[in-house]
Amino acid sequence: MAIHDDPRQTDLRWHLEEIDFSCIDSGSVRARDDIFLLVCSASFVESGAETYTHNLVDYFRGDGEVGAWLDEQWKVEELQHGRALKTYIQHVWPEFDWDGAYADFFSEYGKLCNCDELEPTRGQELVARCIVEMGTTTYYQALNAVSDEPVLRDIAWRIRTDEVQHYKHFYHYFLKYKEQEHLHRPHVFATLWRRVAELRKSDADIALRHAAAWRFQGEDEAPAYAAIQKQVYDLMRAQYPTDLAVRMALKPLQLNARLQRWTERPIAALVQRVFLN
């Protein structure tokens, strides 16, 4: 459950010290439970990077290029995302016990972080990684759009930019393994479809549940979790970049223009159902 705290050995695109948290307009956001839940749940998932990176590095053991990038770049950037979001929470909601809530979250989430959850081949796992990065890219783009607070918007866009670069790396490695494993389009499509459908069922939902439980603990009239989910996803729905999500999801299929058009509608419908309902 340890959180890596030293990004200095990695050439990051930005550093936490560049963000002036003293400029946060707390008055514009402190009363927003929906924004709190979006930021807090994301901070939990990002802060768990140590564990799921270890599993991926082990899975790609023997591939020095992929292993080094995962451990020395991807993990460090993911953990910086977690620190930035945690720091934002602590500035705006200093009474919130982030460490206690995170420990509670990780006690459940950590059980899911095992190699049994990975795809059967490296190439298929890289497709899955592309879908995960699609989900995070679009999440932070939507968070940037729905927030009126400038510091949060800045943090969300910085993270969004990192996630796009992560997607590009995973896609590049996927192309290598696609050739090595002779992956055909049906294998890629099956992985893509399965992972899109699972995105809301695992870490994101666990993180939101624990963020909500700790946010409203002890309140006599705490909202039901179903109502919390609806509030959060209603907020994101209007600004969610569905077109971007579809393009990123379909890219590993390497479709021609006609097949791309034929496939976009069902994928868009699935993305809308998974992320926004």
mmCIF file of C-alpha atoms in Angstrom:
data_model
loop_
_atom_site.group_PDB
_atom_site.id
_atom_site.type_symbol
_atom_site.label_atom_id
_atom_site.label_comp_id
_atom_site.label_asym_id
_atom_site.label_seq_id
_atom_site.Cartn_x
_atom_site.Cartn_y
_atom_site.Cartn_z
ATOM 1 C CA MET A 1 0.000 0.000 0.000
ATOM 2 C CA ALA A 2 3.065 2.225 -0.031
ATOM 3 C CA ILE A 3 2.927 5.321 -2.195
ATOM 4 C CA HIS A 4 6.082 6.161 -4.098
ATOM 5 C CA ASP A 5 7.132 9.718 -3.224
ATOM 6 C CA ASP A 6 10.272 10.421 -5.238
ATOM 7 C CA PRO A 7 9.677 11.308 -8.903
ATOM 8 C CA ARG A 8 13.021 13.051 -9.278
ATOM 9 C CA GLN A 9 14.713 10.196 -11.104
ATOM 10 C CA THR A 10 12.155 10.281 -13.895
ATOM 11 C CA ASP A 11 11.835 12.878 -16.647
ATOM 12 C CA LEU A 12 8.253 13.943 -15.991
ATOM 13 C CA ARG A 13 6.264 16.282 -18.219
ATOM 14 C CA TRP A 14 5.287 18.267 -15.111
ATOM 15 C CA HIS A 15 5.968 18.248 -11.384
ATOM 16 C CA LEU A 16 3.705 18.605 -8.391
ATOM 17 C CA GLU A 17 5.705 21.601 -7.203
ATOM 18 C CA GLU A 18 4.560 23.567 -10.256
ATOM 19 C CA ILE A 19 0.974 23.644 -8.975
ATOM 20 C CA ASP A 20 0.154 26.531 -6.649
ATOM 21 C CA PHE A 21 -2.429 24.982 -4.358
ATOM 22 C CA SER A 22 -2.677 28.251 -2.435
ATOM 23 C CA CYS A 23 -4.546 29.678 -5.434
ATOM 24 C CA ILE A 24 -7.453 27.220 -5.092
ATOM 25 C CA ASP A 25 -10.821 28.976 -5.007
ATOM 26 C CA SER A 26 -12.128 26.744 -2.233
ATOM 27 C CA GLY A 27 -15.377 28.677 -1.916
ATOM 28 C CA SER A 28 -16.425 27.692 -5.421
ATOM 29 C CA VAL A 29 -15.953 23.955 -4.887
ATOM 30 C CA ARG A 30 -16.072 23.068 -1.190
ATOM 31 C CA ALA A 31 -19.848 22.532 -1.148
ATOM 32 C CA ARG A 32 -19.761 20.345 -4.275
ATOM 33 C CA ASP A 33 -20.088 16.738 -3.139
ATOM 34 C CA ASP A 34 -20.126 15.569 -6.753
ATOM 35 C CA ILE A 35 -16.762 17.197 -7.512
ATOM 36 C CA PHE A 36 -15.327 15.858 -4.263
ATOM 37 C CA LEU A 37 -16.370 12.309 -5.150
ATOM 38 C CA LEU A 38 -14.928 12.526 -8.665
ATOM 39 C CA VAL A 39 -11.587 13.836 -7.420
ATOM 40 C CA CYS A 40 -11.355 11.585 -4.370
ATOM 41 C CA SER A 41 -12.226 8.347 -6.159
ATOM 42 C CA ALA A 42 -9.678 9.142 -8.879
ATOM 43 C CA SER A 43 -7.032 9.861 -6.244
ATOM 44 C CA PHE A 44 -7.573 6.399 -4.738
ATOM 45 C CA VAL A 45 -7.158 4.542 -8.028
ATOM 46 C CA GLU A 46 -4.096 6.535 -9.108
ATOM 47 C CA SER A 47 -2.457 6.002 -5.725
ATOM 48 C CA GLY A 48 -2.729 2.228 -6.100
ATOM 49 C CA ALA A 49 -0.310 2.244 -9.039
ATOM 50 C CA GLU A 50 2.493 0.561 -7.097
ATOM 51 C CA THR A 51 0.570 -2.701 -6.900
ATOM 52 C CA TYR A 52 -0.837 -2.993 -10.394
ATOM 53 C CA THR A 53 2.458 -1.851 -11.940
ATOM 54 C CA HIS A 54 4.228 -4.687 -10.092
ATOM 55 C CA ASN A 55 1.801 -7.166 -11.653
ATOM 56 C CA LEU A 56 2.333 -5.786 -15.148
ATOM 57 C CA VAL A 57 6.125 -5.692 -14.816
ATOM 58 C CA ASP A 58 6.039 -9.319 -13.693
ATOM 59 C CA TYR A 59 3.749 -10.218 -16.617
ATOM 60 C CA PHE A 60 6.145 -8.603 -19.115
ATOM 61 C CA ARG A 61 9.246 -10.055 -17.489
ATOM 62 C CA GLY A 62 11.944 -10.539 -20.132
ATOM 63 C CA ASP A 63 10.832 -7.537 -22.170
ATOM 64 C CA GLY A 64 13.227 -4.910 -20.877
ATOM 65 C CA GLU A 65 11.754 -2.046 -22.889
ATOM 66 C CA VAL A 66 8.192 -2.495 -21.660
ATOM 67 C CA GLY A 67 9.229 -3.343 -18.100
ATOM 68 C CA ALA A 68 11.506 -0.319 -17.785
ATOM 69 C CA TRP A 69 8.871 2.072 -19.123
ATOM 70 C CA LEU A 70 6.192 0.675 -16.805
ATOM 71 C CA ASP A 71 8.367 0.882 -13.703
ATOM 72 C CA GLU A 72 10.339 4.055 -14.394
ATOM 73 C CA GLN A 73 7.843 6.241 -16.225
ATOM 74 C CA TRP A 74 4.241 5.030 -16.125
ATOM 75 C CA LYS A 75 4.180 4.124 -12.422
ATOM 76 C CA VAL A 76 5.875 7.351 -11.371
ATOM 77 C CA GLU A 77 3.458 9.473 -13.379
ATOM 78 C CA GLU A 78 0.431 7.574 -12.082
ATOM 79 C CA LEU A 79 1.583 8.061 -8.507
ATOM 80 C CA GLN A 80 2.148 11.756 -9.122
ATOM 81 C CA HIS A 81 -1.465 11.950 -10.329
ATOM 82 C CA GLY A 82 -2.536 10.420 -7.026
ATOM 83 C CA ARG A 83 -0.439 12.858 -5.009
ATOM 84 C CA ALA A 84 -1.787 15.857 -6.916
ATOM 85 C CA LEU A 85 -5.405 14.820 -6.400
ATOM 86 C CA LYS A 86 -4.815 13.915 -2.740
ATOM 87 C CA THR A 87 -3.173 17.296 -2.134
ATOM 88 C CA TYR A 88 -6.144 19.027 -3.739
ATOM 89 C CA ILE A 89 -8.526 17.116 -1.467
ATOM 90 C CA GLN A 90 -6.489 18.066 1.601
ATOM 91 C CA HIS A 91 -6.550 21.765 0.671
ATOM 92 C CA VAL A 92 -10.272 21.982 -0.015
ATOM 93 C CA TRP A 93 -11.582 19.379 2.462
ATOM 94 C CA PRO A 94 -8.883 19.261 5.190
ATOM 95 C CA GLU A 95 -11.225 17.487 7.621
ATOM 96 C CA PHE A 96 -11.511 14.458 5.332
ATOM 97 C CA ASP A 97 -9.440 11.479 6.497
ATOM 98 C CA TRP A 98 -7.918 10.623 3.123
ATOM 99 C CA ASP A 99 -5.413 8.122 4.532
ATOM 100 C CA GLY A 100 -8.073 6.201 6.430
ATOM 101 C CA ALA A 101 -10.416 6.171 3.458
ATOM 102 C CA TYR A 102 -7.629 5.058 1.114
ATOM 103 C CA ALA A 103 -6.654 2.208 3.430
ATOM 104 C CA ASP A 104 -10.264 1.060 3.472
ATOM 105 C CA PHE A 105 -10.448 1.290 -0.308
ATOM 106 C CA PHE A 106 -7.187 -0.585 -0.806
ATOM 107 C CA SER A 107 -8.223 -3.427 1.475
ATOM 108 C CA GLU A 108 -10.848 -4.289 -1.141
ATOM 109 C CA TYR A 109 -9.151 -3.046 -4.293
ATOM 110 C CA GLY A 110 -5.840 -4.769 -3.571
ATOM 111 C CA LYS A 111 -7.536 -8.158 -3.801
ATOM 112 C CA LEU A 112 -8.350 -7.452 -7.449
ATOM 113 C CA CYS A 113 -4.784 -6.540 -8.328
ATOM 114 C CA ASN A 114 -3.465 -9.957 -9.236
ATOM 115 C CA CYS A 115 -2.178 -11.579 -12.381
ATOM 116 C CA ASP A 116 -5.338 -13.671 -12.730
ATOM 117 C CA GLU A 117 -7.093 -10.490 -13.856
ATOM 118 C CA LEU A 118 -4.707 -9.993 -16.795
ATOM 119 C CA GLU A 119 -5.481 -11.057 -20.354
ATOM 120 C CA PRO A 120 -4.247 -14.457 -21.626
ATOM 121 C CA THR A 121 -1.575 -12.973 -23.912
ATOM 122 C CA ARG A 122 0.632 -9.914 -23.724
ATOM 123 C CA GLY A 123 -0.817 -8.477 -26.900
ATOM 124 C CA GLN A 124 -4.353 -8.761 -25.557
ATOM 125 C CA GLU A 125 -3.290 -7.226 -22.250
ATOM 126 C CA LEU A 126 -1.903 -4.262 -24.160
ATOM 127 C CA VAL A 127 -5.283 -3.873 -25.860
ATOM 128 C CA ALA A 128 -6.824 -3.866 -22.384
ATOM 129 C CA ARG A 129 -4.321 -1.229 -21.276
ATOM 130 C CA CYS A 130 -5.343 0.942 -24.239
ATOM 131 C CA ILE A 131 -8.956 0.713 -23.069
ATOM 132 C CA VAL A 132 -7.998 1.642 -19.516
ATOM 133 C CA GLU A 133 -6.052 4.649 -20.781
ATOM 134 C CA MET A 134 -8.997 5.616 -22.981
ATOM 135 C CA GLY A 135 -11.147 5.571 -19.854
ATOM 136 C CA THR A 136 -8.774 7.744 -17.847
ATOM 137 C CA THR A 137 -8.136 10.191 -20.692
ATOM 138 C CA THR A 138 -11.830 10.821 -21.213
ATOM 139 C CA TYR A 139 -12.536 10.898 -17.460
ATOM 140 C CA TYR A 140 -10.053 13.693 -16.833
ATOM 141 C CA GLN A 141 -11.129 15.581 -19.933
ATOM 142 C CA ALA A 142 -14.708 15.513 -18.649
ATOM 143 C CA LEU A 143 -13.570 16.470 -15.123
ATOM 144 C CA ASN A 144 -11.739 19.453 -16.581
ATOM 145 C CA ALA A 145 -14.902 20.492 -18.411
ATOM 146 C CA VAL A 146 -17.351 20.167 -15.501
ATOM 147 C CA SER A 147 -15.181 21.990 -12.961
ATOM 148 C CA ASP A 148 -15.212 25.773 -12.559
ATOM 149 C CA GLU A 149 -12.237 25.809 -10.204
ATOM 150 C CA PRO A 150 -9.044 26.809 -12.092
ATOM 151 C CA VAL A 151 -6.503 24.751 -10.122
ATOM 152 C CA LEU A 152 -8.568 21.582 -10.449
ATOM 153 C CA ARG A 153 -9.044 22.212 -14.157
ATOM 154 C CA ASP A 154 -5.279 22.587 -14.520
ATOM 155 C CA ILE A 155 -4.570 19.361 -12.632
ATOM 156 C CA ALA A 156 -7.191 17.433 -14.603
ATOM 157 C CA TRP A 157 -5.753 18.590 -17.926
ATOM 158 C CA ARG A 158 -2.176 17.788 -16.916
ATOM 159 C CA ILE A 159 -3.261 14.264 -15.975
ATOM 160 C CA ARG A 160 -5.316 13.945 -19.151
ATOM 161 C CA THR A 161 -2.214 14.827 -21.201
ATOM 162 C CA ASP A 162 -0.180 12.155 -19.412
ATOM 163 C CA GLU A 163 -2.890 9.558 -20.020
ATOM 164 C CA VAL A 164 -2.870 10.268 -23.759
ATOM 165 C CA GLN A 165 0.868 9.617 -23.804
ATOM 166 C CA HIS A 166 0.372 6.407 -21.831
ATOM 167 C CA TYR A 167 -2.162 5.258 -24.409
ATOM 168 C CA LYS A 168 0.335 5.922 -27.201
ATOM 169 C CA HIS A 169 2.994 3.826 -25.472
ATOM 170 C CA PHE A 170 0.661 0.905 -24.845
ATOM 171 C CA TYR A 171 -0.546 1.068 -28.442
ATOM 172 C CA HIS A 172 3.042 1.063 -29.729
ATOM 173 C CA TYR A 173 3.864 -2.020 -27.655
ATOM 174 C CA PHE A 174 0.615 -3.650 -28.777
ATOM 175 C CA LEU A 175 1.685 -3.390 -32.427
ATOM 176 C CA LYS A 176 4.882 -5.297 -31.601
ATOM 177 C CA TYR A 177 3.055 -8.109 -29.813
ATOM 178 C CA LYS A 178 0.294 -8.223 -32.406
ATOM 179 C CA GLU A 179 2.902 -9.347 -34.926
ATOM 180 C CA GLN A 180 4.675 -11.711 -32.530
ATOM 181 C CA GLU A 181 1.474 -13.425 -31.378
ATOM 182 C CA HIS A 182 -0.302 -13.268 -34.736
ATOM 183 C CA LEU A 183 -3.280 -11.636 -33.092
ATOM 184 C CA HIS A 184 -6.247 -11.416 -35.412
ATOM 185 C CA ARG A 185 -9.045 -8.881 -35.298
ATOM 186 C CA PRO A 186 -11.553 -11.166 -33.508
ATOM 187 C CA HIS A 187 -9.118 -11.582 -30.579
ATOM 188 C CA VAL A 188 -8.591 -7.832 -30.405
ATOM 189 C CA PHE A 189 -12.304 -7.079 -30.657
ATOM 190 C CA ALA A 190 -13.192 -9.600 -27.935
ATOM 191 C CA THR A 191 -10.670 -8.052 -25.559
ATOM 192 C CA LEU A 192 -11.792 -4.545 -26.439
ATOM 193 C CA TRP A 193 -15.475 -5.327 -25.895
ATOM 194 C CA ARG A 194 -14.853 -7.174 -22.638
ATOM 195 C CA ARG A 195 -12.665 -4.474 -21.129
ATOM 196 C CA VAL A 196 -14.950 -1.588 -22.075
ATOM 197 C CA ALA A 197 -17.860 -3.427 -20.458
ATOM 198 C CA GLU A 198 -15.834 -4.034 -17.276
ATOM 199 C CA LEU A 199 -14.482 -0.523 -16.729
ATOM 200 C CA ARG A 200 -17.210 0.613 -14.332
ATOM 201 C CA LYS A 201 -17.391 -2.716 -12.505
ATOM 202 C CA SER A 202 -14.003 -2.735 -10.852
ATOM 203 C CA ASP A 203 -11.679 -0.041 -9.552
ATOM 204 C CA ALA A 204 -13.795 2.996 -10.425
ATOM 205 C CA ASP A 205 -16.864 1.686 -8.627
ATOM 206 C CA ILE A 206 -14.896 0.486 -5.606
ATOM 207 C CA ALA A 207 -13.195 3.876 -5.315
ATOM 208 C CA LEU A 208 -16.458 5.795 -5.612
ATOM 209 C CA ARG A 209 -18.148 3.598 -2.993
ATOM 210 C CA HIS A 210 -15.374 4.129 -0.466
ATOM 211 C CA ALA A 211 -15.083 7.853 -1.173
ATOM 212 C CA ALA A 212 -18.830 8.212 -0.595
ATOM 213 C CA ALA A 213 -18.853 6.009 2.505
ATOM 214 C CA TRP A 214 -16.142 8.088 4.182
ATOM 215 C CA ARG A 215 -17.521 11.398 2.953
ATOM 216 C CA PHE A 216 -20.958 10.786 4.480
ATOM 217 C CA GLN A 217 -20.096 8.544 7.418
ATOM 218 C CA GLY A 218 -21.916 9.453 10.610
ATOM 219 C CA GLU A 219 -24.557 11.530 8.843
ATOM 220 C CA ASP A 220 -28.136 10.728 9.840
ATOM 221 C CA GLU A 221 -29.445 11.360 6.335
ATOM 222 C CA ALA A 222 -26.582 10.139 4.165
ATOM 223 C CA PRO A 223 -27.633 9.741 0.529
ATOM 224 C CA ALA A 224 -28.105 6.261 -0.908
ATOM 225 C CA TYR A 225 -25.220 5.046 -3.050
ATOM 226 C CA ALA A 226 -27.496 4.744 -6.093
ATOM 227 C CA ALA A 227 -28.367 8.426 -5.754
ATOM 228 C CA ILE A 228 -24.677 9.303 -5.429
ATOM 229 C CA GLN A 229 -23.832 7.375 -8.605
ATOM 230 C CA LYS A 230 -26.612 9.118 -10.483
ATOM 231 C CA GLN A 231 -25.499 12.555 -9.341
ATOM 232 C CA VAL A 232 -21.888 11.952 -10.339
ATOM 233 C CA TYR A 233 -22.589 10.438 -13.739
ATOM 234 C CA ASP A 234 -25.289 12.966 -14.560
ATOM 235 C CA LEU A 235 -22.662 15.646 -14.031
ATOM 236 C CA MET A 236 -20.189 13.957 -16.363
ATOM 237 C CA ARG A 237 -22.677 12.987 -19.055
ATOM 238 C CA ALA A 238 -23.022 16.359 -20.776
ATOM 239 C CA GLN A 239 -19.254 16.843 -21.104
ATOM 240 C CA TYR A 240 -18.119 13.281 -21.739
ATOM 241 C CA PRO A 241 -16.073 13.132 -24.994
ATOM 242 C CA THR A 242 -17.765 10.081 -26.515
ATOM 243 C CA ASP A 243 -16.262 10.611 -29.968
ATOM 244 C CA LEU A 244 -12.739 10.600 -28.520
ATOM 245 C CA ALA A 245 -13.522 7.494 -26.472
ATOM 246 C CA VAL A 246 -14.744 5.640 -29.548
ATOM 247 C CA ARG A 247 -11.720 6.602 -31.653
ATOM 248 C CA MET A 248 -9.308 5.475 -28.945
ATOM 249 C CA ALA A 249 -11.205 2.243 -28.333
ATOM 250 C CA LEU A 250 -11.318 1.284 -31.991
ATOM 251 C CA LYS A 251 -7.735 2.143 -32.905
ATOM 252 C CA PRO A 252 -6.250 -1.275 -31.983
ATOM 253 C CA LEU A 253 -8.632 -2.890 -34.497
ATOM 254 C CA GLN A 254 -6.899 -1.017 -37.345
ATOM 255 C CA LEU A 255 -10.111 -0.857 -39.357
ATOM 256 C CA ASN A 256 -10.547 0.551 -42.816
ATOM 257 C CA ALA A 257 -12.856 3.550 -43.176
ATOM 258 C CA ARG A 258 -15.981 1.524 -44.002
ATOM 259 C CA LEU A 259 -15.551 -0.925 -41.131
ATOM 260 C CA GLN A 260 -14.739 1.964 -38.807
ATOM 261 C CA ARG A 261 -18.069 3.630 -39.601
ATOM 262 C CA TRP A 262 -19.931 0.314 -39.213
ATOM 263 C CA THR A 263 -18.360 -0.331 -35.796
ATOM 264 C CA GLU A 264 -18.554 3.154 -34.305
ATOM 265 C CA ARG A 265 -22.257 3.057 -33.449
ATOM 266 C CA PRO A 266 -22.303 -0.107 -31.259
ATOM 267 C CA ILE A 267 -19.075 0.915 -29.540
ATOM 268 C CA ALA A 268 -20.456 4.406 -28.893
ATOM 269 C CA ALA A 269 -23.622 2.862 -27.438
ATOM 270 C CA LEU A 270 -21.557 0.596 -25.170
ATOM 271 C CA VAL A 271 -19.361 3.489 -24.030
ATOM 272 C CA GLN A 272 -22.418 5.599 -23.261
ATOM 273 C CA ARG A 273 -24.038 2.781 -21.301
ATOM 274 C CA VAL A 274 -20.919 1.882 -19.330
ATOM 275 C CA PHE A 275 -19.705 5.372 -18.458
ATOM 276 C CA LEU A 276 -22.807 7.490 -18.312
ATOM 277 C CA ASN A 277 -25.719 5.396 -17.041
#
